[in-house]
């Protein structure tokens, strides 16, 4: 079934973004881009989320937070790293407290580059993530079936 | 016999109608904000998706409470449309809400605790006005039975304009619209983390959504009772009332719980009670 694709609720977490990428993520929700027309809602609650959007790189303090939040999202779920900081640490990469990109702690499905990432590319990334979400759902069903038999 | 049929028709059609209303609500809201908005069927996609998700549960008992919430909501609605006793409908309706509050309390999370407390406050705020509505309709139609009230030829609205306005006010609270969406709301997610429903995910959240659809249909059905003498007018008023609610939702910001209490009890005391006193002296009392 394709309902997952039609109603992705996303959780936005600001790891250690400079606020540049955050504001672009929020710009997607404004009337100009209006992602709600794809059924996307910004939930703020990991238990309701399907898509985990992270801006900014991972530092030593929020490492556990990101991991914990990720684990609270029910399966199937996808992770989208928005901005070059989230992809690899970006300009903050060499800082003493940085662990690097989001993939240092949790598996990332889609990387959206840019500094700051443009709303168009963020939407693009999320749409790409929806395809992966669907694949994960199929895989989940497959394992469920195998365990059932 | 016909009452059983209407009850069954309600059980089947109400979720469809409620979901459609929710979809239209979102579309109209989006248009009011100058956006395109999601498809009208979006609420159905949402719920279908929720049933596809993994079921993560903190405390198993919370799921039982939510099931009770859904069942009681559906049963009280079915009893309403079967033409049963209005007071019993209100009782079952309140009980359903108590179950969702218990579910939120069972989840042991500070967010759902706050949501549950706020839900109790809203429950307290609107309950007097609901009872006054039933009493008012009884005074003018002479019956507590929905079947009698709905088919009565007395133009209840002419006798009960205050009660009707009071009911519209608490409708805003009951539909969880701004400015009274303090316990859970689609827009308050950031500071409330969706309050009452914080700890519910996947299929259980889907059940809450379906129960809410039932609730919407029953609430709009209550508006019908004021216009039972003219069904066409009743349907028009229901549509207008819902549009008004959407408009209010979009123009007000959230208010504190004290304000919810004051408005709920205020309309009950001023509009509702005063109206009943007048009806009592000039219509029933002579
Ligand atoms: S990618 Fe650029 S805009 Fe985005 S968080 Fe990093 S520094 Fe800020």
Short mmCIF file of C-alpha atoms in Angstrom, two decimals, chain A residues 1 3-4 6-7 9 29 31 34 36-37 39 41-45 47-50 74-76 137 140, chain B residues 26 33-39 42 45-46 48-49 52-54 58 189-190 193 197-201 205:
data_model
loop_
_atom_site.label_atom_id
_atom_site.label_comp_id
_atom_site.label_asym_id
_atom_site.label_seq_id
_atom_site.Cartn_x
_atom_site.Cartn_y
_atom_site.Cartn_z
CA UNK A 1 0.00 0.00 0.00
CA UNK A 3 -0.40 5.40 2.20
CA UNK A 4 2.94 5.96 3.88
CA UNK A 6 0.86 10.08 1.05
CA UNK A 7 1.08 11.09 4.65
CA UNK A 9 4.79 13.36 9.20
CA UNK A 29 5.89 25.03 5.55
CA UNK A 31 2.41 29.35 1.91
CA UNK A 34 3.33 24.67 1.35
CA UNK A 36 1.22 20.31 3.57
CA UNK A 37 -0.19 19.79 0.11
CA UNK A 39 0.30 15.64 3.41
CA UNK A 41 2.96 17.76 8.80
CA UNK A 42 5.67 18.99 11.13
CA UNK A 43 4.88 17.00 14.28
CA UNK A 44 7.46 17.71 16.96
CA UNK A 45 6.73 14.31 18.49
CA UNK A 47 6.20 8.86 18.23
CA UNK A 48 4.09 10.40 15.50
CA UNK A 49 6.90 10.90 13.00
CA UNK A 50 7.89 9.01 9.86
CA UNK A 74 8.20 3.80 15.17
CA UNK A 75 9.25 1.76 12.12
CA UNK A 76 9.31 2.29 9.18
CA UNK A 137 7.73 -0.77 4.63
CA UNK A 140 9.25 -4.78 7.14
CA UNK B 26 -7.88 21.31 6.38
CA UNK B 33 -3.97 31.02 4.84
CA UNK B 34 -3.33 31.43 1.13
CA UNK B 35 -2.03 27.90 0.62
CA UNK B 36 -3.13 25.09 -1.67
CA UNK B 37 -3.62 22.63 1.14
CA UNK B 38 -3.69 18.85 1.26
CA UNK B 39 -6.17 16.73 -0.71
CA UNK B 42 -5.84 13.49 3.45
CA UNK B 45 -4.50 8.70 4.14
CA UNK B 46 -3.21 9.72 7.56
CA UNK B 48 -4.47 4.42 6.84
CA UNK B 49 -0.80 5.22 7.28
CA UNK B 52 0.65 0.64 8.64
CA UNK B 53 3.08 1.76 11.31
CA UNK B 54 4.75 -0.24 14.03
CA UNK B 58 4.75 2.24 26.71
CA UNK B 189 2.62 20.41 18.42
CA UNK B 190 5.76 22.31 19.30
CA UNK B 193 3.97 17.86 21.71
CA UNK B 197 -1.87 12.00 22.37
CA UNK B 198 1.87 12.33 22.97
CA UNK B 199 2.46 8.72 23.97
CA UNK B 200 0.22 7.17 21.36
CA UNK B 201 1.61 6.03 18.06
CA UNK B 205 -3.34 7.04 17.35
#
